[in-house]
Tab-separated table of C-alpha atoms in Angstrom:
chain	number	residue	atom	x	y	z
A	1	MET	CA	-6.642	-39.100	-32.770
A	2	SER	CA	-8.404	-35.944	-33.044
A	3	ASP	CA	-7.066	-32.804	-31.530
A	4	PHE	CA	-9.703	-32.730	-28.855
A	5	LYS	CA	-8.930	-36.331	-27.892
A	6	GLU	CA	-5.262	-35.498	-27.538
A	7	LEU	CA	-5.927	-32.725	-25.239
A	8	LYS	CA	-5.169	-34.463	-21.911
A	9	GLN	CA	-3.294	-37.390	-20.767
A	10	VAL	CA	-1.807	-38.837	-17.558
A	11	GLY	CA	2.008	-38.534	-17.250
A	12	ASN	CA	3.533	-40.810	-19.988
A	13	GLU	CA	0.701	-43.172	-20.244
A	14	ALA	CA	-1.536	-43.541	-23.309
A	15	ILE	CA	-4.951	-42.417	-23.275
A	16	ASN	CA	-6.938	-45.014	-21.647
A	17	PRO	CA	-10.045	-46.328	-23.827
A	18	ASP	CA	-12.216	-46.874	-20.803
A	19	ASP	CA	-12.346	-43.108	-20.294
A	20	THR	CA	-10.768	-43.392	-16.712
A	21	ASP	CA	-7.984	-41.060	-17.285
A	22	LYS	CA	-9.873	-38.604	-19.852
A	23	LEU	CA	-10.824	-35.231	-19.046
A	24	ILE	CA	-14.483	-35.039	-18.176
A	25	THR	CA	-15.262	-32.816	-21.264
A	26	GLU	CA	-14.093	-35.918	-23.439
A	27	THR	CA	-16.284	-38.552	-21.923
A	28	GLY	CA	-19.709	-37.422	-21.929
A	29	VAL	CA	-19.979	-37.348	-17.923
A	30	SER	CA	-21.721	-34.469	-16.481
A	31	PHE	CA	-19.374	-31.789	-15.020
A	32	ARG	CA	-21.698	-32.002	-11.999
A	33	ASP	CA	-20.565	-35.490	-11.285
A	34	ARG	CA	-16.720	-34.792	-11.023
A	35	VAL	CA	-14.103	-32.208	-11.191
A	36	SER	CA	-12.811	-31.808	-14.564
A	37	ASN	CA	-9.098	-32.755	-13.991
A	38	ILE	CA	-9.976	-35.713	-11.954
A	39	ASP	CA	-10.538	-39.201	-13.714
A	40	LYS	CA	-12.981	-41.944	-12.533
A	41	LYS	CA	-10.305	-43.346	-10.414
A	42	GLY	CA	-9.612	-40.142	-8.471
A	43	ASN	CA	-6.205	-39.664	-10.171
A	44	ARG	CA	-5.229	-36.222	-11.583
A	45	ILE	CA	-5.348	-35.673	-15.070
A	46	TRP	CA	-2.573	-33.254	-16.275
A	47	ILE	CA	-3.702	-30.429	-18.211
A	48	TYR	CA	-1.841	-29.119	-21.086
A	49	PRO	CA	-3.698	-25.927	-22.330
A	50	LYS	CA	-3.119	-24.496	-25.563
A	51	LYS	CA	-1.267	-21.104	-25.736
A	52	PRO	CA	-4.060	-18.464	-25.754
A	53	LYS	CA	-3.807	-15.444	-28.098
A	54	GLY	CA	-6.130	-12.659	-28.794
A	55	ASP	CA	-7.179	-9.246	-27.604
A	56	TYR	CA	-8.075	-10.278	-24.012
A	57	THR	CA	-4.619	-12.074	-23.712
A	58	LYS	CA	-2.829	-9.076	-24.851
A	59	TRP	CA	-4.645	-6.844	-22.255
A	60	ARG	CA	-4.156	-9.382	-19.545
A	61	SER	CA	-0.369	-9.425	-20.306
A	62	VAL	CA	-0.208	-5.547	-20.000
A	63	VAL	CA	-1.930	-5.594	-16.725
A	64	ALA	CA	0.384	-8.650	-15.542
A	65	VAL	CA	3.321	-6.744	-16.366
A	66	VAL	CA	2.155	-3.386	-14.673
A	67	LEU	CA	1.200	-5.505	-11.533
A	68	LEU	CA	4.564	-7.515	-11.562
A	69	VAL	CA	6.618	-4.361	-11.837
A	70	PHE	CA	4.655	-2.677	-9.149
A	71	MET	CA	4.911	-5.792	-6.883
A	72	PHE	CA	8.643	-6.007	-7.393
A	73	VAL	CA	9.457	-2.377	-7.167
A	74	LEU	CA	7.309	-1.600	-4.135
A	75	PRO	CA	9.699	-2.812	-1.418
A	76	PHE	CA	12.669	-0.700	-2.759
A	77	ILE	CA	10.655	2.668	-2.694
A	78	LYS	CA	11.576	4.569	0.443
A	79	VAL	CA	10.226	7.866	1.866
A	80	ASP	CA	12.709	9.920	4.183
A	81	GLY	CA	14.903	6.760	4.205
A	82	ARG	CA	12.124	4.590	5.356
A	83	PRO	CA	10.025	1.836	3.497
A	84	PHE	CA	6.959	2.951	1.728
A	85	VAL	CA	5.285	-0.412	2.548
A	86	LEU	CA	6.425	-2.719	5.358
A	87	LEU	CA	4.434	-5.718	6.713
A	88	ASP	CA	6.473	-6.655	9.805
A	89	ILE	CA	4.002	-9.386	11.327
A	90	PHE	CA	6.747	-10.403	13.885
A	91	GLN	CA	6.937	-6.906	15.486
A	92	ARG	CA	3.355	-6.064	14.766
A	93	LYS	CA	4.380	-2.972	12.920
A	94	PHE	CA	3.015	-2.014	9.383
A	95	ILE	CA	3.812	0.800	7.239
A	96	ILE	CA	1.170	1.465	4.389
A	97	PHE	CA	1.902	4.220	2.003
A	98	GLY	CA	4.501	5.873	4.325
A	99	ILE	CA	2.234	5.816	7.620
A	100	VAL	CA	3.201	3.533	10.366
A	101	PHE	CA	0.424	1.468	12.308
A	102	TRP	CA	0.950	-0.224	15.519
A	103	PRO	CA	-1.093	-2.883	17.360
A	104	GLN	CA	-2.948	0.237	19.040
A	105	ASP	CA	-4.341	0.850	15.376
A	106	PHE	CA	-5.670	-2.642	15.173
A	107	TYR	CA	-9.252	-1.382	15.015
A	108	ILE	CA	-8.560	0.430	11.878
A	109	PHE	CA	-7.393	-2.540	10.381
A	110	ALA	CA	-10.259	-4.666	11.564
A	111	LEU	CA	-12.723	-2.069	10.070
A	112	ALA	CA	-10.697	-1.856	6.839
A	113	PHE	CA	-10.463	-5.836	6.416
A	114	LEU	CA	-14.219	-5.677	7.027
A	115	ALA	CA	-14.642	-3.028	4.295
A	116	PHE	CA	-12.533	-5.163	2.115
A	117	ILE	CA	-14.712	-8.465	2.617
A	118	VAL	CA	-17.754	-6.241	1.715
A	119	PHE	CA	-15.932	-4.872	-1.381
A	120	VAL	CA	-15.015	-8.502	-2.414
A	121	VAL	CA	-18.775	-9.597	-2.054
A	122	LEU	CA	-19.890	-6.526	-3.904
A	123	PHE	CA	-17.300	-6.852	-6.625
A	124	THR	CA	-18.067	-10.474	-6.951
A	125	ALA	CA	-21.843	-9.966	-7.018
A	126	VAL	CA	-21.469	-7.447	-9.889
A	127	TYR	CA	-18.487	-8.565	-11.941
A	128	GLY	CA	-17.968	-12.117	-11.025
A	129	ARG	CA	-14.472	-13.479	-10.802
A	130	ILE	CA	-12.615	-10.773	-12.800
A	131	TRP	CA	-10.030	-10.460	-9.784
A	132	CYS	CA	-9.173	-14.154	-10.258
A	133	GLY	CA	-8.422	-13.610	-13.970
A	134	TRP	CA	-6.742	-10.423	-14.028
A	135	ALA	CA	-5.273	-9.367	-10.736
A	136	CYS	CA	-4.818	-12.695	-8.553
A	137	PRO	CA	-1.180	-13.411	-7.858
A	138	GLN	CA	-1.706	-16.992	-8.280
A	139	THR	CA	-3.079	-16.469	-11.757
A	140	ILE	CA	-0.462	-13.797	-12.798
A	141	PHE	CA	2.243	-15.973	-11.751
A	142	MET	CA	1.011	-19.169	-13.017
A	143	GLU	CA	-0.383	-18.090	-16.488
A	144	MET	CA	1.890	-15.051	-17.102
A	145	VAL	CA	5.247	-16.059	-15.737
A	146	PHE	CA	5.597	-19.883	-15.125
A	147	ARG	CA	3.251	-20.943	-18.117
A	148	LYS	CA	4.800	-18.542	-20.577
A	149	ILE	CA	8.278	-19.951	-19.728
A	150	GLU	CA	7.054	-23.458	-20.109
A	151	TYR	CA	5.453	-22.584	-23.617
A	152	TRP	CA	9.033	-20.973	-24.463
A	153	ILE	CA	10.961	-23.956	-23.547
A	154	GLU	CA	8.533	-26.979	-24.394
A	155	GLY	CA	6.492	-25.252	-26.980
A	156	ASP	CA	2.720	-25.305	-27.332
A	157	TYR	CA	0.440	-27.938	-25.846
A	158	LYS	CA	0.872	-30.579	-28.414
A	159	GLN	CA	4.869	-30.308	-28.276
A	160	GLN	CA	4.425	-30.524	-24.451
A	161	MET	CA	2.301	-33.688	-24.816
A	162	ALA	CA	4.802	-35.209	-26.898
A	163	LEU	CA	7.602	-34.431	-24.893
A	164	SER	CA	5.889	-36.051	-21.966
A	165	ARG	CA	5.204	-39.156	-23.852
A	166	SER	CA	8.750	-39.433	-25.269
A	167	GLU	CA	11.528	-41.490	-23.780
A	168	TRP	CA	14.230	-39.730	-21.618
A	169	ASN	CA	16.723	-38.467	-24.032
A	170	ALA	CA	19.294	-35.607	-24.335
A	171	ASN	CA	16.591	-33.147	-25.680
A	172	LYS	CA	13.986	-34.086	-22.907
A	173	ILE	CA	16.521	-33.691	-20.135
A	174	PHE	CA	17.775	-30.392	-21.512
A	175	LYS	CA	14.250	-29.024	-21.593
A	176	ARG	CA	12.906	-30.505	-18.501
A	177	GLY	CA	16.061	-29.466	-16.687
A	178	LEU	CA	16.137	-25.817	-18.009
A	179	LYS	CA	12.459	-25.344	-17.053
A	180	LYS	CA	12.868	-26.727	-13.655
A	181	THR	CA	16.217	-24.608	-13.180
A	182	ILE	CA	14.264	-21.544	-13.977
A	183	PHE	CA	11.357	-22.391	-11.978
A	184	ILE	CA	13.553	-22.868	-8.913
A	185	LEU	CA	15.248	-19.671	-9.587
A	186	LEU	CA	12.081	-17.826	-9.885
A	187	SER	CA	10.639	-19.319	-6.775
A	188	PHE	CA	13.540	-18.324	-4.808
A	189	ILE	CA	13.246	-14.887	-6.047
A	190	ILE	CA	9.520	-14.483	-5.178
A	191	SER	CA	10.303	-16.026	-1.762
A	192	ASN	CA	12.927	-13.119	-1.108
A	193	LEU	CA	10.469	-10.641	-2.339
A	194	PHE	CA	8.020	-11.880	0.020
A	195	LEU	CA	10.451	-11.565	2.862
A	196	ALA	CA	11.359	-8.044	1.806
A	197	TYR	CA	7.825	-7.056	2.407
A	198	ILE	CA	8.200	-8.388	5.972
A	199	ILE	CA	11.555	-7.288	7.128
A	200	GLY	CA	12.372	-4.577	4.658
A	201	ILE	CA	14.658	-4.275	1.896
A	202	ASP	CA	17.483	-3.295	3.842
A	203	GLU	CA	17.510	-5.957	6.182
A	204	LEU	CA	17.313	-8.423	3.270
A	205	GLN	CA	20.292	-6.966	1.609
A	206	LYS	CA	21.966	-7.255	4.945
A	207	TYR	CA	21.062	-10.832	5.210
A	208	MET	CA	22.311	-11.501	1.812
A	209	THR	CA	25.534	-9.868	2.301
A	210	GLU	CA	26.276	-11.511	5.627
A	211	GLY	CA	25.298	-14.866	4.437
A	212	PRO	CA	22.726	-17.510	5.676
A	213	ALA	CA	24.893	-18.685	8.409
A	214	GLU	CA	24.295	-15.601	10.294
A	215	HIS	CA	20.529	-15.620	9.812
A	216	MET	CA	19.646	-19.152	9.705
A	217	THR	CA	15.929	-18.370	10.692
A	218	SER	CA	15.255	-16.107	7.725
A	219	PHE	CA	17.290	-18.519	5.540
A	220	VAL	CA	14.892	-21.399	6.523
A	221	PHE	CA	11.986	-19.130	5.980
A	222	VAL	CA	13.104	-18.214	2.309
A	223	ILE	CA	13.923	-21.953	1.560
A	224	PHE	CA	10.426	-23.055	2.849
A	225	PHE	CA	8.597	-20.439	0.711
A	226	ALA	CA	10.805	-20.954	-2.115
A	227	GLY	CA	9.780	-24.651	-1.878
A	228	SER	CA	6.037	-23.944	-1.568
A	229	PHE	CA	6.075	-21.484	-4.619
A	230	TYR	CA	7.871	-24.075	-6.764
A	231	PHE	CA	5.389	-26.773	-5.675
A	232	ILE	CA	2.345	-24.674	-6.491
A	233	PHE	CA	3.495	-23.392	-9.812
A	234	SER	CA	5.503	-26.376	-10.968
A	235	TRP	CA	3.026	-29.166	-9.937
A	236	PHE	CA	-0.034	-28.111	-7.935
A	237	ARG	CA	-1.231	-25.200	-10.510
A	238	GLU	CA	-4.984	-25.023	-11.247
A	239	GLN	CA	-5.693	-27.193	-8.006
A	240	ALA	CA	-4.724	-24.275	-5.850
A	241	CYS	CA	-7.812	-22.402	-7.459
A	242	THR	CA	-9.890	-25.452	-7.414
A	243	PHE	CA	-9.192	-27.046	-4.145
A	244	ILE	CA	-7.574	-24.520	-1.890
A	245	CYS	CA	-8.848	-20.980	-2.554
A	246	PRO	CA	-12.229	-20.639	-1.004
A	247	TYR	CA	-13.174	-17.648	-3.302
A	248	GLY	CA	-14.471	-20.215	-6.091
A	249	ARG	CA	-16.814	-21.547	-3.634
A	250	LEU	CA	-18.071	-18.313	-2.552
A	251	GLN	CA	-19.666	-17.904	-6.147
A	252	THR	CA	-22.471	-20.085	-5.292
A	253	VAL	CA	-23.809	-17.538	-2.649
A	254	LEU	CA	-22.416	-14.390	-4.246
A	255	LEU	CA	-23.372	-14.824	-8.089
A	256	ASP	CA	-26.880	-14.177	-9.301
A	257	LYS	CA	-28.405	-14.041	-12.738
A	258	ASN	CA	-27.555	-10.374	-12.890
A	259	SER	CA	-23.665	-11.076	-12.234
A	260	ILE	CA	-21.093	-10.445	-15.224
A	261	VAL	CA	-19.151	-13.504	-15.806
A	262	VAL	CA	-17.372	-15.249	-18.563
A	263	ALA	CA	-20.462	-16.938	-20.174
A	264	TYR	CA	-21.326	-18.901	-23.207
A	265	ASP	CA	-24.271	-17.445	-25.423
A	266	PHE	CA	-26.260	-20.736	-25.608
A	267	LYS	CA	-29.124	-19.235	-27.232
A	268	ARG	CA	-27.042	-18.115	-30.081
A	269	GLY	CA	-24.685	-21.232	-29.877
A	270	GLU	CA	-27.025	-24.119	-29.549
A	271	PRO	CA	-27.766	-26.647	-31.084
A	272	ARG	CA	-23.980	-26.917	-31.806
A	273	MET	CA	-22.653	-29.031	-34.699
A	274	LYS	CA	-19.615	-29.534	-36.557
A	275	PHE	CA	-18.679	-26.946	-39.233
A	276	LYS	CA	-19.300	-28.099	-42.757
A	277	LYS	CA	-20.564	-26.716	-45.918
A	278	ASN	CA	-24.219	-25.952	-46.214
A	279	MET	CA	-24.988	-26.025	-42.525
A	280	PRO	CA	-28.742	-26.512	-41.717
A	281	GLU	CA	-30.490	-23.384	-40.998
A	282	ASP	CA	-31.494	-24.173	-37.446
A	283	ALA	CA	-27.703	-24.864	-36.425
A	284	GLY	CA	-26.261	-22.819	-33.817
A	285	ASP	CA	-23.206	-20.659	-34.231
A	286	CYS	CA	-21.118	-22.957	-32.124
A	287	VAL	CA	-19.218	-25.355	-34.354
A	288	ASP	CA	-17.940	-27.702	-31.572
A	289	CYS	CA	-14.456	-27.280	-32.380
A	290	GLY	CA	-13.238	-27.492	-28.685
A	291	ALA	CA	-10.939	-24.483	-28.990
A	292	CYS	CA	-12.787	-23.015	-25.882
A	293	VAL	CA	-11.905	-26.242	-23.909
A	294	ARG	CA	-8.468	-26.611	-25.329
A	295	VAL	CA	-7.208	-23.320	-23.992
A	296	CYS	CA	-8.838	-23.562	-20.634
A	297	PRO	CA	-6.085	-23.824	-17.930
A	298	THR	CA	-8.418	-25.625	-15.486
A	299	GLY	CA	-9.777	-28.014	-18.193
A	300	ILE	CA	-13.517	-27.077	-18.208
A	301	ASP	CA	-15.813	-26.451	-20.949
A	302	ILE	CA	-17.362	-23.034	-20.391
A	303	ARG	CA	-20.427	-24.219	-22.579
A	304	ASN	CA	-21.539	-26.082	-19.387
A	305	GLY	CA	-22.195	-22.470	-17.721
A	306	THR	CA	-20.387	-21.028	-14.827
A	307	GLN	CA	-18.285	-23.468	-12.775
A	308	LEU	CA	-16.287	-23.654	-9.774
A	309	GLU	CA	-13.048	-24.063	-11.737
A	310	CYS	CA	-13.560	-21.104	-14.057
A	311	ILE	CA	-11.121	-18.371	-12.941
A	312	ASN	CA	-12.485	-15.989	-15.875
A	313	CYS	CA	-9.180	-15.773	-17.625
A	314	THR	CA	-10.865	-14.991	-20.878
A	315	ALA	CA	-8.677	-17.573	-22.831
A	316	CYS	CA	-11.839	-19.140	-24.130
A	317	ILE	CA	-13.382	-15.892	-25.265
A	318	ASP	CA	-10.068	-15.352	-27.458
A	319	ALA	CA	-10.119	-18.756	-28.843
A	320	CYS	CA	-13.775	-18.721	-29.623
A	321	ASP	CA	-13.505	-15.355	-31.316
A	322	GLU	CA	-10.647	-16.500	-33.399
A	323	VAL	CA	-12.958	-19.556	-34.666
A	324	MET	CA	-15.882	-17.277	-35.283
A	325	LEU	CA	-13.961	-14.961	-37.455
A	326	LYS	CA	-12.592	-18.131	-39.585
A	327	VAL	CA	-16.097	-19.402	-39.946
A	328	ASN	CA	-17.413	-16.008	-40.751
A	329	LYS	CA	-19.838	-15.390	-37.994
A	330	PRO	CA	-19.851	-12.545	-35.335
A	331	LYS	CA	-17.585	-12.758	-32.442
A	332	ASN	CA	-18.592	-12.697	-28.805
A	333	LEU	CA	-20.268	-16.095	-28.626
A	334	ILE	CA	-18.335	-16.357	-25.396
A	335	ARG	CA	-18.067	-13.286	-23.603
A	336	TYR	CA	-18.426	-11.232	-20.422
A	337	ALA	CA	-22.258	-11.266	-19.785
A	338	SER	CA	-24.895	-11.956	-17.110
A	339	GLU	CA	-27.374	-14.839	-17.469
A	340	LEU	CA	-30.247	-12.347	-17.969
A	341	GLN	CA	-28.255	-10.686	-20.546
A	342	ILE	CA	-27.920	-13.847	-22.535
A	343	THR	CA	-31.527	-15.531	-21.718
A	344	GLU	CA	-33.683	-12.246	-21.926
A	345	GLY	CA	-31.278	-9.547	-23.605
A	346	THR	CA	-31.768	-7.245	-20.443
A	347	LYS	CA	-29.202	-4.674	-19.576
A	348	PHE	CA	-27.261	-4.705	-16.301
A	349	LYS	CA	-29.376	-3.545	-13.168
A	350	PHE	CA	-28.528	-2.251	-9.861
A	351	THR	CA	-30.544	-4.858	-7.776
A	352	PRO	CA	-31.651	-4.287	-4.177
A	353	ARG	CA	-28.761	-6.556	-2.915
A	354	ILE	CA	-26.142	-4.575	-4.837
A	355	MET	CA	-27.631	-1.340	-3.512
A	356	ALA	CA	-27.611	-2.854	-0.017
A	357	TYR	CA	-23.906	-3.858	-0.389
A	358	SER	CA	-22.914	-0.557	-1.759
A	359	VAL	CA	-24.538	1.420	1.209
A	360	VAL	CA	-22.591	-0.916	3.702
A	361	LEU	CA	-19.361	-0.362	1.820
A	362	LEU	CA	-19.642	3.251	1.567
A	363	LEU	CA	-20.374	3.535	5.227
A	364	LEU	CA	-17.424	1.351	6.236
A	365	SER	CA	-15.137	3.069	3.814
A	366	GLY	CA	-16.258	6.429	5.182
A	367	LEU	CA	-15.400	5.237	8.726
A	368	VAL	CA	-12.185	3.981	7.780
A	369	ALA	CA	-11.254	7.087	6.220
A	370	TYR	CA	-12.518	9.347	9.020
A	371	LEU	CA	-10.405	7.107	11.686
A	372	MET	CA	-7.273	7.271	9.207
A	373	LEU	CA	-7.337	11.125	8.876
A	374	ASN	CA	-8.029	11.514	12.590
A	375	ARG	CA	-5.633	9.186	13.825
A	376	SER	CA	-2.956	10.530	16.404
A	377	ASP	CA	0.701	10.012	15.991
A	378	ILE	CA	1.037	10.096	19.866
A	379	GLU	CA	-1.097	7.853	22.091
A	380	ALA	CA	-0.915	8.348	25.856
A	381	THR	CA	-2.617	6.424	28.566
A	382	ILE	CA	-2.712	7.587	32.127
A	383	LEU	CA	-4.160	5.450	34.931
A	384	LYS	CA	-4.124	5.650	38.700
A	385	VAL	CA	-1.910	3.019	40.167
A	386	LYS	CA	-4.152	-0.043	41.266
A	387	GLY	CA	-4.434	-0.650	45.058
A	388	THR	CA	-2.982	2.977	46.024
A	389	MET	CA	-4.858	5.315	48.256
A	390	TYR	CA	-4.695	8.963	48.361
A	391	GLN	CA	-2.286	10.594	50.506
A	392	ASN	CA	-2.469	13.731	52.459
A	393	THR	CA	0.307	16.246	52.125
A	394	GLU	CA	1.048	19.528	53.800
A	395	THR	CA	-0.511	21.532	50.925
A	396	GLY	CA	-3.153	19.160	49.554
A	397	VAL	CA	-4.011	15.615	48.378
A	398	ALA	CA	-1.688	13.443	46.225
A	399	ASN	CA	-2.497	10.288	43.976
A	400	VAL	CA	-0.018	8.118	42.331
A	401	TYR	CA	-0.296	7.291	38.341
A	402	THR	CA	1.450	5.500	35.540
A	403	ALA	CA	1.730	6.857	32.407
A	404	THR	CA	2.342	5.110	28.846
A	405	ILE	CA	3.187	7.327	25.817
A	406	ILE	CA	3.592	5.773	22.466
A	407	ASN	CA	5.316	7.388	19.592
A	408	LYS	CA	4.259	6.375	16.263
A	409	THR	CA	6.314	8.628	14.311
A	410	PHE	CA	9.690	8.380	12.900
A	411	LYS	CA	11.475	10.808	15.201
A	412	PRO	CA	12.172	10.879	19.003
A	413	MET	CA	10.153	13.286	21.191
A	414	ASP	CA	10.165	14.818	24.571
A	415	PHE	CA	6.874	15.274	26.493
A	416	SER	CA	5.604	16.963	29.611
A	417	LEU	CA	2.353	16.565	31.590
A	418	LYS	CA	0.381	19.383	32.877
A	419	LEU	CA	-2.973	19.858	34.586
A	420	MET	CA	-5.716	21.280	32.648
A	421	ASP	CA	-7.751	24.150	34.045
A	422	ILE	CA	-6.884	23.320	37.661
A	423	PRO	CA	-3.975	24.140	39.813
A	424	GLY	CA	-1.539	21.415	41.221
A	425	THR	CA	1.646	19.817	40.647
A	426	ILE	CA	3.096	16.610	38.786
A	427	GLN	CA	6.439	15.261	39.787
A	428	ILE	CA	7.668	12.295	37.583
A	429	ILE	CA	9.524	9.783	39.734
A	430	GLY	CA	13.062	9.118	38.494
A	431	LYS	CA	13.056	11.314	35.424
A	432	ASP	CA	13.265	14.731	34.614
A	433	HIS	CA	11.120	14.578	31.448
A	434	LEU	CA	9.416	11.928	29.235
A	435	HIS	CA	11.634	11.013	26.345
A	436	VAL	CA	10.018	8.573	23.723
A	437	PRO	CA	12.200	7.173	21.050
A	438	ALA	CA	11.115	7.002	17.416
A	439	GLU	CA	8.505	4.281	16.817
A	440	GLY	CA	8.705	3.462	20.617
A	441	LEU	CA	7.221	4.092	23.907
A	442	THR	CA	7.954	4.856	27.417
A	443	ASP	CA	6.418	4.242	30.793
A	444	ALA	CA	6.663	6.554	33.844
A	445	THR	CA	5.176	6.931	37.380
A	446	PHE	CA	4.509	10.211	38.627
A	447	ILE	CA	2.699	11.904	41.830
A	448	LEU	CA	-0.119	14.413	41.174
A	449	GLU	CA	-0.722	16.805	43.929
A	450	LEU	CA	-3.936	18.974	44.115
A	451	PRO	CA	-4.694	21.740	46.550
A	452	ARG	CA	-7.244	20.431	49.143
A	453	LYS	CA	-9.865	22.896	48.162
A	454	TYR	CA	-10.001	21.353	44.682
A	455	VAL	CA	-10.564	17.947	46.029
A	456	THR	CA	-14.415	18.015	46.718
A	457	GLY	CA	-15.115	14.290	47.244
A	458	THR	CA	-13.942	10.761	46.972
A	459	ARG	CA	-13.997	10.789	43.187
A	460	ASN	CA	-12.933	13.720	41.199
A	461	ASN	CA	-12.650	14.019	37.481
A	462	ILE	CA	-9.554	15.747	36.161
A	463	GLN	CA	-7.687	16.328	32.844
A	464	ILE	CA	-3.989	15.913	32.170
A	465	GLY	CA	-2.362	17.440	29.114
A	466	VAL	CA	0.367	15.744	27.135
A	467	TYR	CA	2.586	18.256	25.736
A	468	SER	CA	5.542	18.414	23.228
A	469	GLY	CA	7.216	21.782	24.044
A	470	ASP	CA	4.287	24.109	24.121
A	471	LYS	CA	2.054	22.142	21.816
A	472	LEU	CA	-0.766	20.510	23.432
A	473	ILE	CA	-0.646	16.770	21.908
A	474	GLN	CA	-3.425	14.950	23.663
A	475	THR	CA	-5.585	15.506	26.801
A	476	VAL	CA	-6.465	12.377	28.981
A	477	ASN	CA	-9.470	12.233	31.242
A	478	THR	CA	-8.761	10.346	34.501
A	479	GLY	CA	-10.056	10.185	38.143
A	480	PHE	CA	-8.459	11.583	41.331
A	481	THR	CA	-9.557	10.079	44.740
A	482	GLY	CA	-9.662	12.017	47.812
A	483	PRO	CA	-11.306	12.173	51.311
A	484	ALA	CA	-15.084	12.071	51.756
A	485	PRO	CA	-16.350	15.649	52.525
A	486	GLY	CA	-16.035	16.259	56.263
A	487	MET	CA	-13.009	13.868	56.536
A	488	LYS	CA	-9.180	14.555	56.543
């Protein structure tokens, strides 16, 4: 049995001679007819990718370590005793780089999310699925953490396949038990990390100190997500990218012939044939060794072109480069390249579509930056009480208002209300002043009275200043009702 034939199998069963459980690359069936890791009967084919090695694998490992450190350290970073990043979806409170955002800032989030979508579209149109291979948490945890642990415990793909086929004995029980124990612990740690981003590291430490009985809801949350992570990284694996993530399917509308992807240079590689002495002059550089397929974590043959399952992990590039060096041929038979670069040898071009995406992205990014820079830490809303009429007083005309002041800062503040550019009095009902706690809000009702000579009609526009001490924080425009001219 050749290495290529040994590449995949289902569980402990031997390879079926009728091709029902063989990887599609082994059967001659077109990759367009069925997904690579599903057999003719619709059963899953378990993939045992060969351990990749090479320059791209080294750099991907470096990037993964940096991102993992960043991901695990971020919840512990504090600024003035407060989390640097907090995504409290339950209280709808978000702290991004030390700046707190409330539901009132939702429009900024909406625009930022729209800008992110455009960025994804532009990035994918130009660079394909680099995100999937280099920065996606699913790929990083699967290929750089869980898969490496699997290699460490069970060995490379041949040893894993042999272990899978073997009867249950002490060695198999030990290796499988050790792997699953580590996977469960890692899933539990990742789940706690996930919770730390939502409730903060202090609350998480408090929960862990006081025990799950005191915080059963959070404990159930941790167990649920730990189970989900274990399921995904232990069993579901590449199917998350193939069947769940919508990003791969977006390729069909986002990629064009100018997009950079992991591509096989078929002009140079074809016609492929097994390596031997005295190769024919018309033979391509591809020696049909199957190394690129053997290392693929999703089980595809990159020589068939860009496919849904390809996550651009570059493992096939490293595997092919290693073979090319052995057969004394140039590297980069598989490389980052666009279809036009391979077929016509053209360089990358800024197409009208890319330029249009770039303009939209710049406009959205500029708008988000402007809103962020001009975002106020204090937000006041003043409205006339619904259903109330004006009241004539001894000295003028009075209206009743409600005020809501939101304090987005981390310190409590006192406020006062003053009329702008017009005399009059403001009397807050039941309070001496407006005190707003840190990261909180306060409501108040007040009576605003204007001298009669300044009330010129049924509808008068006025401005009310919101002050913190002597500092004007915000000016609110509102209306003041009064009697029609000639009426009392």
